[in-house]
PDB file of C-alpha atoms in Angstrom:
ATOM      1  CA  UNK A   7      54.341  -6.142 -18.203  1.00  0.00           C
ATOM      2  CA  UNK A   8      52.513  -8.556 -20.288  1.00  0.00           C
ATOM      3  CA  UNK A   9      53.364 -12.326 -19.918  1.00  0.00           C
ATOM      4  CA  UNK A  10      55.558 -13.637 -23.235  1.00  0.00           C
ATOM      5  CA  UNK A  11      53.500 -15.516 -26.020  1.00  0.00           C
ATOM      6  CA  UNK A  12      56.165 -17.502 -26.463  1.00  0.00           C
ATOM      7  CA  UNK A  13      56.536 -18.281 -22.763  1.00  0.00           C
ATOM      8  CA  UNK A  14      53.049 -19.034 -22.399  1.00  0.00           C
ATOM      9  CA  UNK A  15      52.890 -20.741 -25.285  1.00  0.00           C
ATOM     10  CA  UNK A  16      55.451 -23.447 -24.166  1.00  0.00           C
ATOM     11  CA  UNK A  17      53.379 -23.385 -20.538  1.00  0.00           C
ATOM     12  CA  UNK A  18      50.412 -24.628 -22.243  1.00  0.00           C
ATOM     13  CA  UNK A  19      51.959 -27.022 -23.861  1.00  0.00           C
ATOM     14  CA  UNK A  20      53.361 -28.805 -20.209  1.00  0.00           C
ATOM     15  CA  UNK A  21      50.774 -27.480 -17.945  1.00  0.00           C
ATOM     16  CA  UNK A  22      47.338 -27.470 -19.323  1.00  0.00           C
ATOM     17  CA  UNK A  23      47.316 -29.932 -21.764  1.00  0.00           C
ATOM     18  CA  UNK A  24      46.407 -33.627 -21.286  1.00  0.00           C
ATOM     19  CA  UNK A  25      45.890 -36.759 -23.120  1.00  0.00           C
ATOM     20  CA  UNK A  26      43.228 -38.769 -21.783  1.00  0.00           C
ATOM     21  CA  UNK A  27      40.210 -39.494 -24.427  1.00  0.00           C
ATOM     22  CA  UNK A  28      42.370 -37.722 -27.320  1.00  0.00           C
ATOM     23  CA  UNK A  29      40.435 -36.548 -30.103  1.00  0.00           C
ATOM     24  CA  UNK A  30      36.862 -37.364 -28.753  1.00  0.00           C
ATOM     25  CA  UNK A  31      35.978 -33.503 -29.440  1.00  0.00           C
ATOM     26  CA  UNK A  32      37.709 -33.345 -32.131  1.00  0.00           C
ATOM     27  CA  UNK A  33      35.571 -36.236 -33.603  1.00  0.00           C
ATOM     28  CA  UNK A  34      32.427 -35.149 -32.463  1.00  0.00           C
ATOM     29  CA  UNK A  35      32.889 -31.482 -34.205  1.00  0.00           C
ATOM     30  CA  UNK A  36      33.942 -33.111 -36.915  1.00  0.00           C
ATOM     31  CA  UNK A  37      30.775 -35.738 -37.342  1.00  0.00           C
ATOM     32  CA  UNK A  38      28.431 -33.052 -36.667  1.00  0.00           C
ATOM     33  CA  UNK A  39      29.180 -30.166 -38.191  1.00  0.00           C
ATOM     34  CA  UNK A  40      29.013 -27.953 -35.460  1.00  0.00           C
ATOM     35  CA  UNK A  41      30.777 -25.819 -32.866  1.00  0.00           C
ATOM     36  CA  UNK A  42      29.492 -25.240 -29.521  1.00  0.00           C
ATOM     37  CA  UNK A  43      30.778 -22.192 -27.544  1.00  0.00           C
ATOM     38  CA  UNK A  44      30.154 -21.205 -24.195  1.00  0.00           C
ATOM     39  CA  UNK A  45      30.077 -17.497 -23.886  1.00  0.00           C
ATOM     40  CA  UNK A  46      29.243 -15.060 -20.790  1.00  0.00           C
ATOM     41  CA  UNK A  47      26.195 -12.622 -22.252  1.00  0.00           C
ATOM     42  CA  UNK A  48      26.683 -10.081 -19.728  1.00  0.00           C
ATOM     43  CA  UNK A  49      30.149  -8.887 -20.728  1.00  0.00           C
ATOM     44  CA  UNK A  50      30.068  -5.705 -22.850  1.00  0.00           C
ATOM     45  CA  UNK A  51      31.747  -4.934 -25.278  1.00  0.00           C
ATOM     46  CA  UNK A  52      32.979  -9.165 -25.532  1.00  0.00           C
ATOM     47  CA  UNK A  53      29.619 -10.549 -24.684  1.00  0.00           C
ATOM     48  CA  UNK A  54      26.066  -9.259 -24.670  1.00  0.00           C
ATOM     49  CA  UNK A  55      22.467  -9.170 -25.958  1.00  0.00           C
ATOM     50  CA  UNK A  56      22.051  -6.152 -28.492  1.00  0.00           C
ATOM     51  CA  UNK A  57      19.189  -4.458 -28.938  1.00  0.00           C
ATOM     52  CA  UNK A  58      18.034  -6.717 -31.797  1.00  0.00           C
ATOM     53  CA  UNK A  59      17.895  -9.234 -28.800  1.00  0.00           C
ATOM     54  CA  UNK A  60      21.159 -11.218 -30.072  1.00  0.00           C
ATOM     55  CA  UNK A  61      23.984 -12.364 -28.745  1.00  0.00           C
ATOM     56  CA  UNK A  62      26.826  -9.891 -29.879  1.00  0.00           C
ATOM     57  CA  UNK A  63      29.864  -8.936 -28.901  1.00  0.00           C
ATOM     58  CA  UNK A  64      34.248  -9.362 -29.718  1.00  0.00           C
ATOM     59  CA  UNK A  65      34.148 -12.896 -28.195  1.00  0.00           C
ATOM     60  CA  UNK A  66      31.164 -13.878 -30.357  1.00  0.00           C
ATOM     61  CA  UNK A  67      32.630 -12.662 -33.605  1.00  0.00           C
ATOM     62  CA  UNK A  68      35.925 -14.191 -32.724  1.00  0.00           C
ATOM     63  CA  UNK A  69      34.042 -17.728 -32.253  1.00  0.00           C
ATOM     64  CA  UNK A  70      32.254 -16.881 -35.543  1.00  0.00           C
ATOM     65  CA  UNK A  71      35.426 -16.720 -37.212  1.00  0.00           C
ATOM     66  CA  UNK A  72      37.031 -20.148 -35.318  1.00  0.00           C
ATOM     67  CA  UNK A  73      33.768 -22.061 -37.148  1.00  0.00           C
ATOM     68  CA  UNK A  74      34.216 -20.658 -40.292  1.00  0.00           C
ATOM     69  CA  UNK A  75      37.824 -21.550 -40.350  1.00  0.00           C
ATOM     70  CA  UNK A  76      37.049 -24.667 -39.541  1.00  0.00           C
ATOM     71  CA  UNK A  77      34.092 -25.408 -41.682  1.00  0.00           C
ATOM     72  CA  UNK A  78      31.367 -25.994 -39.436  1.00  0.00           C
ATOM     73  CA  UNK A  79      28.549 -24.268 -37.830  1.00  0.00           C
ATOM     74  CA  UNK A  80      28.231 -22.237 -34.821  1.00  0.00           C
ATOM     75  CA  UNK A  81      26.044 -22.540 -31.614  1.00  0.00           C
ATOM     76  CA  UNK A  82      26.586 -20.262 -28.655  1.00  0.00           C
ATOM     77  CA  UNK A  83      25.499 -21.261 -25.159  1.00  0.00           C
ATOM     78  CA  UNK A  84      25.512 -18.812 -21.700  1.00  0.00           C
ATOM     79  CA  UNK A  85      25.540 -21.744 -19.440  1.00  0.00           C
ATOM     80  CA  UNK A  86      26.948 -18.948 -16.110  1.00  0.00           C
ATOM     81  CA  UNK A  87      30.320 -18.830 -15.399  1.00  0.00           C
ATOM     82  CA  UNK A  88      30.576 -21.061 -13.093  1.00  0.00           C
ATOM     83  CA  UNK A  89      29.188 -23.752 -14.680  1.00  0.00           C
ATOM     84  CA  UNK A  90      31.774 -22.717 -17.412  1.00  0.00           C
ATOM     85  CA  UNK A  91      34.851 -22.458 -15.073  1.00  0.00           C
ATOM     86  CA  UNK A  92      33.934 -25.687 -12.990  1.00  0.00           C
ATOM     87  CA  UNK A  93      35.010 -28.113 -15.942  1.00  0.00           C
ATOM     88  CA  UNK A  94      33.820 -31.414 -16.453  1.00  0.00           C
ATOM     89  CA  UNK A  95      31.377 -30.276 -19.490  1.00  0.00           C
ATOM     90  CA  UNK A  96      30.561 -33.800 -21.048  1.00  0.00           C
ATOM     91  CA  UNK A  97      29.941 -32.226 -24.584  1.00  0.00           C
ATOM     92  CA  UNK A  98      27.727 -29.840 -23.691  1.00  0.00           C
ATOM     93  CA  UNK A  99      29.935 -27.163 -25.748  1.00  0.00           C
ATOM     94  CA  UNK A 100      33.171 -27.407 -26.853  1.00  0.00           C
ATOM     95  CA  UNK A 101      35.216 -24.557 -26.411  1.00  0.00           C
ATOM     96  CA  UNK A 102      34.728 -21.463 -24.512  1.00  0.00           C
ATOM     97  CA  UNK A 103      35.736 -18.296 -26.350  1.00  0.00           C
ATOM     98  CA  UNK A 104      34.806 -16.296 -23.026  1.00  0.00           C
ATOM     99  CA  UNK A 105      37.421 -13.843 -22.009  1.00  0.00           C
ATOM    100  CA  UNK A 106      38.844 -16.477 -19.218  1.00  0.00           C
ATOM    101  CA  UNK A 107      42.015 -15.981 -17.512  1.00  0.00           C
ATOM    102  CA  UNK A 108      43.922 -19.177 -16.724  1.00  0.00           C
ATOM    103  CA  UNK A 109      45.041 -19.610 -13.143  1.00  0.00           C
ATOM    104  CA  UNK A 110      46.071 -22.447 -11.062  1.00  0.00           C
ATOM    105  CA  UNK A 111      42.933 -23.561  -9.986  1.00  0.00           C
ATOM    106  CA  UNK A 112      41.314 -23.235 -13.681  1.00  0.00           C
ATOM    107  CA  UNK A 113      43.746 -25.706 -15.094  1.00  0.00           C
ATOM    108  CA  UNK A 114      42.646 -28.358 -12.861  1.00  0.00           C
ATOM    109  CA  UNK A 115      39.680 -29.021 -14.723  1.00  0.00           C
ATOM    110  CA  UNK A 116      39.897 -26.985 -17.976  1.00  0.00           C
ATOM    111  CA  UNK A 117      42.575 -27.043 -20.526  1.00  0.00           C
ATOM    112  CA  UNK A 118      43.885 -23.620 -22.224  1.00  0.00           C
ATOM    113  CA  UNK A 119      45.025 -24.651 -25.693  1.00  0.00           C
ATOM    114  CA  UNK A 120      46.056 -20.310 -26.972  1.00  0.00           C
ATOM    115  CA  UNK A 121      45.658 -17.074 -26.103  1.00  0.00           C
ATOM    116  CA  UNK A 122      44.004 -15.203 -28.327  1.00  0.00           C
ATOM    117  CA  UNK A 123      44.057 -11.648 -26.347  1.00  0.00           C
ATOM    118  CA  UNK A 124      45.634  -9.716 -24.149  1.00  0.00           C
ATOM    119  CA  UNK A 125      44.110  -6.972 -21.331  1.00  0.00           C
ATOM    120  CA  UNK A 126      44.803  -5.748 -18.420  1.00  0.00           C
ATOM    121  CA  UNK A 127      42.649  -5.928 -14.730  1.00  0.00           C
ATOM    122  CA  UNK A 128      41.818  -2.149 -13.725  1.00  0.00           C
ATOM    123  CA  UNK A 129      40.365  -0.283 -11.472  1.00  0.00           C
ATOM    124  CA  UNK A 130      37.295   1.826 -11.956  1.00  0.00           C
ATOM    125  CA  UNK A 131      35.979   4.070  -9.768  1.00  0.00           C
ATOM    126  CA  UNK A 132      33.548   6.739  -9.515  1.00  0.00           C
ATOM    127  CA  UNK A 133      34.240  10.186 -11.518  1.00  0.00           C
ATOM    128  CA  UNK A 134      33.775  12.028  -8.119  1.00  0.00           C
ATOM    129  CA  UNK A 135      35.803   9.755  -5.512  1.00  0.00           C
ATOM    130  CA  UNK A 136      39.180  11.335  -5.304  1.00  0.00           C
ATOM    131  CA  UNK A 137      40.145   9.354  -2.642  1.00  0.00           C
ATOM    132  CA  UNK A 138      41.672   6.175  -4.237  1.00  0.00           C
ATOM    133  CA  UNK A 139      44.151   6.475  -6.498  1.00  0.00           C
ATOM    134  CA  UNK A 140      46.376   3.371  -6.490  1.00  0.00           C
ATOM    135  CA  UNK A 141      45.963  -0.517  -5.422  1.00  0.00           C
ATOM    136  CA  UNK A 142      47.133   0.434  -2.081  1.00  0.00           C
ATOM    137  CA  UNK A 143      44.604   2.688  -1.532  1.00  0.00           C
ATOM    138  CA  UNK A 144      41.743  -0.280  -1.690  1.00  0.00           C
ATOM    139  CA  UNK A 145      42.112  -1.328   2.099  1.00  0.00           C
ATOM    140  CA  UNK A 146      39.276  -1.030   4.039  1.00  0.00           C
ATOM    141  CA  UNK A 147      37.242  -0.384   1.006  1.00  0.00           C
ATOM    142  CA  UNK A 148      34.303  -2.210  -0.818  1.00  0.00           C
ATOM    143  CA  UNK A 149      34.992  -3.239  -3.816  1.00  0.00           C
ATOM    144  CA  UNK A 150      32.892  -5.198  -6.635  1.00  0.00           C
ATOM    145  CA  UNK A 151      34.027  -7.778  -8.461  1.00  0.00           C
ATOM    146  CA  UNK A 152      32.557 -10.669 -10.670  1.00  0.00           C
ATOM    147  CA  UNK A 153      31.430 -13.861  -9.207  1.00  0.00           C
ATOM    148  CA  UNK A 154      33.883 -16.385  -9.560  1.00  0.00           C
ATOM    149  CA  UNK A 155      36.341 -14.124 -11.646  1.00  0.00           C
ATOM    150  CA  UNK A 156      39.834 -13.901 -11.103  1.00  0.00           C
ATOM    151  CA  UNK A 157      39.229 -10.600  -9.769  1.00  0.00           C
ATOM    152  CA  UNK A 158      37.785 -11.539  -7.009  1.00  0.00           C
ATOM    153  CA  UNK A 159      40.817 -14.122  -6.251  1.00  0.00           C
ATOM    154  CA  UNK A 160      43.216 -10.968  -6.734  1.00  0.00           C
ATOM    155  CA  UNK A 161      41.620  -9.037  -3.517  1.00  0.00           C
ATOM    156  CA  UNK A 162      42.155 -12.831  -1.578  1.00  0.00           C
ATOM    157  CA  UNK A 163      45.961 -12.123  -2.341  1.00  0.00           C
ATOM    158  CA  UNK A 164      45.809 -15.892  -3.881  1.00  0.00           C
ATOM    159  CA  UNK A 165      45.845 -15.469  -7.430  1.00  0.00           C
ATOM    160  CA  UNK A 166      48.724 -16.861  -9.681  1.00  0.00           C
ATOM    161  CA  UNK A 167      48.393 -16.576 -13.459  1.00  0.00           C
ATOM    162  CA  UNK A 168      50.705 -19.221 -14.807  1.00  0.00           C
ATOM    163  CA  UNK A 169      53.410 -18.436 -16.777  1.00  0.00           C
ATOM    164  CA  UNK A 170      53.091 -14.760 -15.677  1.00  0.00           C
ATOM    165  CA  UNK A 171      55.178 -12.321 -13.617  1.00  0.00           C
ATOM    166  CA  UNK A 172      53.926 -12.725  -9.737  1.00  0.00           C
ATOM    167  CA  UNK A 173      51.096 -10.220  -8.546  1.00  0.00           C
ATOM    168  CA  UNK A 174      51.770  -7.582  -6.057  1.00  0.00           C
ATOM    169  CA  UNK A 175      48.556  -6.895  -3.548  1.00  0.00           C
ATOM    170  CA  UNK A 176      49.400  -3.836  -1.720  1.00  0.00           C
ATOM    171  CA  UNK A 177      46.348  -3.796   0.307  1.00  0.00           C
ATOM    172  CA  UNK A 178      44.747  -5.387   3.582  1.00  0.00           C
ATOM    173  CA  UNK A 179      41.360  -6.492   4.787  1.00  0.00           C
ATOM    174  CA  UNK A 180      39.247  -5.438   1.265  1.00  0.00           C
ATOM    175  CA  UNK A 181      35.833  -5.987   1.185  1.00  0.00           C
ATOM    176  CA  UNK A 182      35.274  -8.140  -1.876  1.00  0.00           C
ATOM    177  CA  UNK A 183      31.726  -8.052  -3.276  1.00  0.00           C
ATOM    178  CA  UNK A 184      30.478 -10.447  -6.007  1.00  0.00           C
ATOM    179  CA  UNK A 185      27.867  -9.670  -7.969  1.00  0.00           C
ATOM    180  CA  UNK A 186      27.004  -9.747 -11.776  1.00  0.00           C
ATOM    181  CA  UNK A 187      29.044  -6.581 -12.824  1.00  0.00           C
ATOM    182  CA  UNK A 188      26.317  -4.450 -14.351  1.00  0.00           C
ATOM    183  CA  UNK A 189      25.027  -4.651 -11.072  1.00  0.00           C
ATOM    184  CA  UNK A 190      28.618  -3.906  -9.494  1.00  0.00           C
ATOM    185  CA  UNK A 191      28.613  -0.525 -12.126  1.00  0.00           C
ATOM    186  CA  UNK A 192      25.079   0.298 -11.038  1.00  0.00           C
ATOM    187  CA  UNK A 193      26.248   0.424  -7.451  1.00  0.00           C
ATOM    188  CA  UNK A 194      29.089   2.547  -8.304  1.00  0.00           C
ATOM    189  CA  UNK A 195      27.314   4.968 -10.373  1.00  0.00           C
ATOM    190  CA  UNK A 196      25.154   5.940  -6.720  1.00  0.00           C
ATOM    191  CA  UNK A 197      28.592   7.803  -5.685  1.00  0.00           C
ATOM    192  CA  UNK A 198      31.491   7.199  -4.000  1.00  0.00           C
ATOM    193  CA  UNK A 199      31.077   4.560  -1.319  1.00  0.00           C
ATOM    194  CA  UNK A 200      27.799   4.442  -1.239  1.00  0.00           C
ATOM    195  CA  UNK A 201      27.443   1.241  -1.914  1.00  0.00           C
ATOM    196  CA  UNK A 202      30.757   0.514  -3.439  1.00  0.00           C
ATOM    197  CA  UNK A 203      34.267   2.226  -3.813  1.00  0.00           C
ATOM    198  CA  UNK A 204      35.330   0.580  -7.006  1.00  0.00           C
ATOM    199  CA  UNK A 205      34.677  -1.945  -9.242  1.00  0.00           C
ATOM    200  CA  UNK A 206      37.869  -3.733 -10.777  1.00  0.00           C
ATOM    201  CA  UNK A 207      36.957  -4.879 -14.478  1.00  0.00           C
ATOM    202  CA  UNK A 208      38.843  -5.706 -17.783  1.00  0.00           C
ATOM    203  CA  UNK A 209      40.322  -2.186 -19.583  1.00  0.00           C
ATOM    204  CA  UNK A 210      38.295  -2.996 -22.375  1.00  0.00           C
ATOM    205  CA  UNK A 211      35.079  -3.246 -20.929  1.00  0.00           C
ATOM    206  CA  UNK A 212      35.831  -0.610 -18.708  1.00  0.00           C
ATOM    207  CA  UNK A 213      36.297   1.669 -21.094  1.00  0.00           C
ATOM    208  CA  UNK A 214      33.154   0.684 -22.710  1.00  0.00           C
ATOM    209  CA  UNK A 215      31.548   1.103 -19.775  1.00  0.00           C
ATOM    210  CA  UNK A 216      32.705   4.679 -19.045  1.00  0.00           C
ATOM    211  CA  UNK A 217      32.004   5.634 -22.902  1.00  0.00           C
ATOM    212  CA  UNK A 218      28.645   4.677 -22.280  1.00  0.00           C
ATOM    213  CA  UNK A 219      28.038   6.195 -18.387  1.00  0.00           C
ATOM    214  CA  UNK A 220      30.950   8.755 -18.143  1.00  0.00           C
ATOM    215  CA  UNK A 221      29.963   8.736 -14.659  1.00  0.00           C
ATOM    216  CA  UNK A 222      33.145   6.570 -13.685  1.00  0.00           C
ATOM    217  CA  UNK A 223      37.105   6.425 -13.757  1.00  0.00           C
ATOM    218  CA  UNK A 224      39.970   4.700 -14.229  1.00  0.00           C
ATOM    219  CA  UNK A 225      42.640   5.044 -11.886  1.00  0.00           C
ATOM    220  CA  UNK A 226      45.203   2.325 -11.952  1.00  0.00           C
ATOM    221  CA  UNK A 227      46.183  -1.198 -14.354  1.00  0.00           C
ATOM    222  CA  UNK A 228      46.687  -3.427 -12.010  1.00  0.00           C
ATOM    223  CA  UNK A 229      47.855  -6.963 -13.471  1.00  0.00           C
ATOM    224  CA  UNK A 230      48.645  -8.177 -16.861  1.00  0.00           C
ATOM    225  CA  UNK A 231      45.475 -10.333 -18.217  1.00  0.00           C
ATOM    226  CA  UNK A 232      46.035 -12.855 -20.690  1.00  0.00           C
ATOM    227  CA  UNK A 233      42.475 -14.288 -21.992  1.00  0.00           C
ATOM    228  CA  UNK A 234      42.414 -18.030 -23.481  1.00  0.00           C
ATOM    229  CA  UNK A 235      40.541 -20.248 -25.073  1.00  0.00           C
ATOM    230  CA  UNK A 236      39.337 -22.845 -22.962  1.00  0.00           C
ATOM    231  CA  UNK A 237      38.601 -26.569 -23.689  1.00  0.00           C
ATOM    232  CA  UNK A 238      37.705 -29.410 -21.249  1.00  0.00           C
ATOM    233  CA  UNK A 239      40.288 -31.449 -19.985  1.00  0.00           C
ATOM    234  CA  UNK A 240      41.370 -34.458 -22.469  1.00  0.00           C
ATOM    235  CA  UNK A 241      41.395 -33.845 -25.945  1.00  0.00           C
ATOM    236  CA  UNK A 242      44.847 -33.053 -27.025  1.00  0.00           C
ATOM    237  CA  UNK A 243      44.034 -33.268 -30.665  1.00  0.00           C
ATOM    238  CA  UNK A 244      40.954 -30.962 -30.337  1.00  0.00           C
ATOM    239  CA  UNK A 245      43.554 -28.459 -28.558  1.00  0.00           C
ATOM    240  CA  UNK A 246      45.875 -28.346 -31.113  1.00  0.00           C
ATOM    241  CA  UNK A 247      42.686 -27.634 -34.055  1.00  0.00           C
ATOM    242  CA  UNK A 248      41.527 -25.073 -31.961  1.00  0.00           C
ATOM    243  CA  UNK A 249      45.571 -23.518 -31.267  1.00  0.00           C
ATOM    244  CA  UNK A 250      46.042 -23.769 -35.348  1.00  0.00           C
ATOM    245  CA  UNK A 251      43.040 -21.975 -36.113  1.00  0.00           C
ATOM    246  CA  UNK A 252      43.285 -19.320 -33.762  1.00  0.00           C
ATOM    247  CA  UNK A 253      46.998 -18.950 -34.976  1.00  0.00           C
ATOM    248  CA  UNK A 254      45.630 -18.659 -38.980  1.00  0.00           C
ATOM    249  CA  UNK A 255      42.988 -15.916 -37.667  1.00  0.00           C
ATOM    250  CA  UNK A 256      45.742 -13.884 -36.308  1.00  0.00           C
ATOM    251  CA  UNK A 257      47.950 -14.343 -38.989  1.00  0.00           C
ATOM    252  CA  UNK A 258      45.592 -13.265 -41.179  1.00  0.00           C
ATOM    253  CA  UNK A 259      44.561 -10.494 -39.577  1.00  0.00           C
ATOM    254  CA  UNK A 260      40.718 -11.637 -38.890  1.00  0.00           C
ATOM    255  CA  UNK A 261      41.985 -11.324 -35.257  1.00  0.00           C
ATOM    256  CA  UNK A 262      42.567  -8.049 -35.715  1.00  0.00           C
ATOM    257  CA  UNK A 263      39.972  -6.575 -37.420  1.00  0.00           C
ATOM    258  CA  UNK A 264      37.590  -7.709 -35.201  1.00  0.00           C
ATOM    259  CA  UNK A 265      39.468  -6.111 -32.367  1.00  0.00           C
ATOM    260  CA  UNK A 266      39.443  -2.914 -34.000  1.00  0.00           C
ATOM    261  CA  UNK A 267      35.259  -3.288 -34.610  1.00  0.00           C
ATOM    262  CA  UNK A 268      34.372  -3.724 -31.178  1.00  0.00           C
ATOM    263  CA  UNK A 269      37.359  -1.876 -29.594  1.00  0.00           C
ATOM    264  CA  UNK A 270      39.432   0.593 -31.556  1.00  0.00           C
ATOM    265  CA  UNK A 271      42.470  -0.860 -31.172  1.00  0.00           C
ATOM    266  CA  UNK A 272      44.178  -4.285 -31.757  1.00  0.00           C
ATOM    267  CA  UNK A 273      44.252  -6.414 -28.225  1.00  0.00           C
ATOM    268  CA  UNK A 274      44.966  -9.630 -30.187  1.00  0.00           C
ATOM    269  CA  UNK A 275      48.415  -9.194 -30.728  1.00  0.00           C
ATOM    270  CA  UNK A 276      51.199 -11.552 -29.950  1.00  0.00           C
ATOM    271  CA  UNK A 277      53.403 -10.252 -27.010  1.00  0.00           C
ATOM    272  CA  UNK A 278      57.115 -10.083 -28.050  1.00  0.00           C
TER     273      UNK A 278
END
């Protein structure tokens, strides 16, 4: 089900990458020191705000581990996603370790130099509805979904991951509903339909969700994830630092231990 590293790997290499102002980010990293990553802070377990009021999380640790391989120092920024997603960052940061999905419209303005995990788009559901049980079962209904996610593209029947098997969408005229997604699980947790009749999320963080509020359900995987790293469009030298040294974390196994901290299990893998 899950898209071929390999495969992607070569994708990345014709479709997202691109030449213009080669090694600009490269050099700036480099003359400065420092690393700065755009993260999403409402994204538990990959990114959040603990309870010491920092910004924790998988996707944090994993940019943790990018700088130290690389020698420099870390910043994190939580610019919003769509600031993130709309490209054109003009050194603001200089990666975004974020849990984003390529797709077709993405790679317009953002390069995608690796994956570095793999998770699948779910549906979640309230522990009492009994009524939906599949993808097909989502006409008619209201459904939350993150703003600007690829989620929300999935219910519009237009969403093609590159390099990935097409998407069935076995469902007509679905209420799509974008909202931050604690407040999309808030709504949910009221009961079936109330305000919502799902949510669709990423397995991980649904099951984090559910582990912490066993008030909801999975019922269904519904499309292969992959999650890159994203870069703006140009650098092709800063691309291939930032492909190399997410290639030594897995190899290493940093990849992987840091999967197993904040999830239990390794979602880092490469594909076969």
């Amino acid at each position: 089900m899950r898209t071929p590293f390999v495969a992607v790997t070569l994708l990345a290499a014709t479709l997202f990458s691109a030449a213009s102002f080669a090694g600009a980010t490269l050099d700036r990293v480099t003359q400065t020191g420092v690393l700065r990553n755009a993260i999403v802070n409402d994204y538990p377990p990959f990114g959040f705000i603990d309870d010491n009021n920092q910004l924790a999380g998988f996707d944090v640790d994993v940019a943790k581990a990018v700088a130290q391989r690389m020698g420099v120092k870390l910043e994190i920024i939580a610019p919003g996603w769509e600031t993130i997603v709309g490209g054109k960052w003009q050194g603001r940061w200089d990666t975004c370790i974020c849990s984003m999905t390529p797709n077709t419209e993405r790679a317009k303005v953002l390069d995608f130099p690796t994956p570095y995990y793999n998770s699948p788009a779910v549906l979640v559901v309230n522990k009492k509805d009994d009524r939906i049980k599949s993808a097909a079962d989502l006409s008619n209904k209201k459904i939350g979904v993150g703003i600007g996610s690829t989620y929300e593209t999935y219910l519009q029947k237009t969403l093609v991951i590159p390099g990935s098997k097409p998407i069935a969408f076995p469902f007509d005229n679905v209420h799509a509903i974008p909202s931050d997604e604690e407040v999309a699980f808030q709504n949910l947790a009221l009961g079936p339909g109330v305000r919502l009749d799902g949510v669709i999320s990423d397995l991980a963080t649904a099951n984090a969700r559910i582990k912490r509020a066993p008030v909801f359900k999975i019922v269904t995987e519904l499309y292969a994830e992959p999650n890159w790293v994203a870069t703006d469009k140009g650098d092709a030298e800063w691309d291939k630092k930032v492909a190399d040294t997410i290639k030594s974390l897995r190899d290493d196994g940093t990849l992987a231990k840091i999967s197993q901290h904040w999830l239990g299990e390794d979602i880092t893998r490469e594909v076969p």
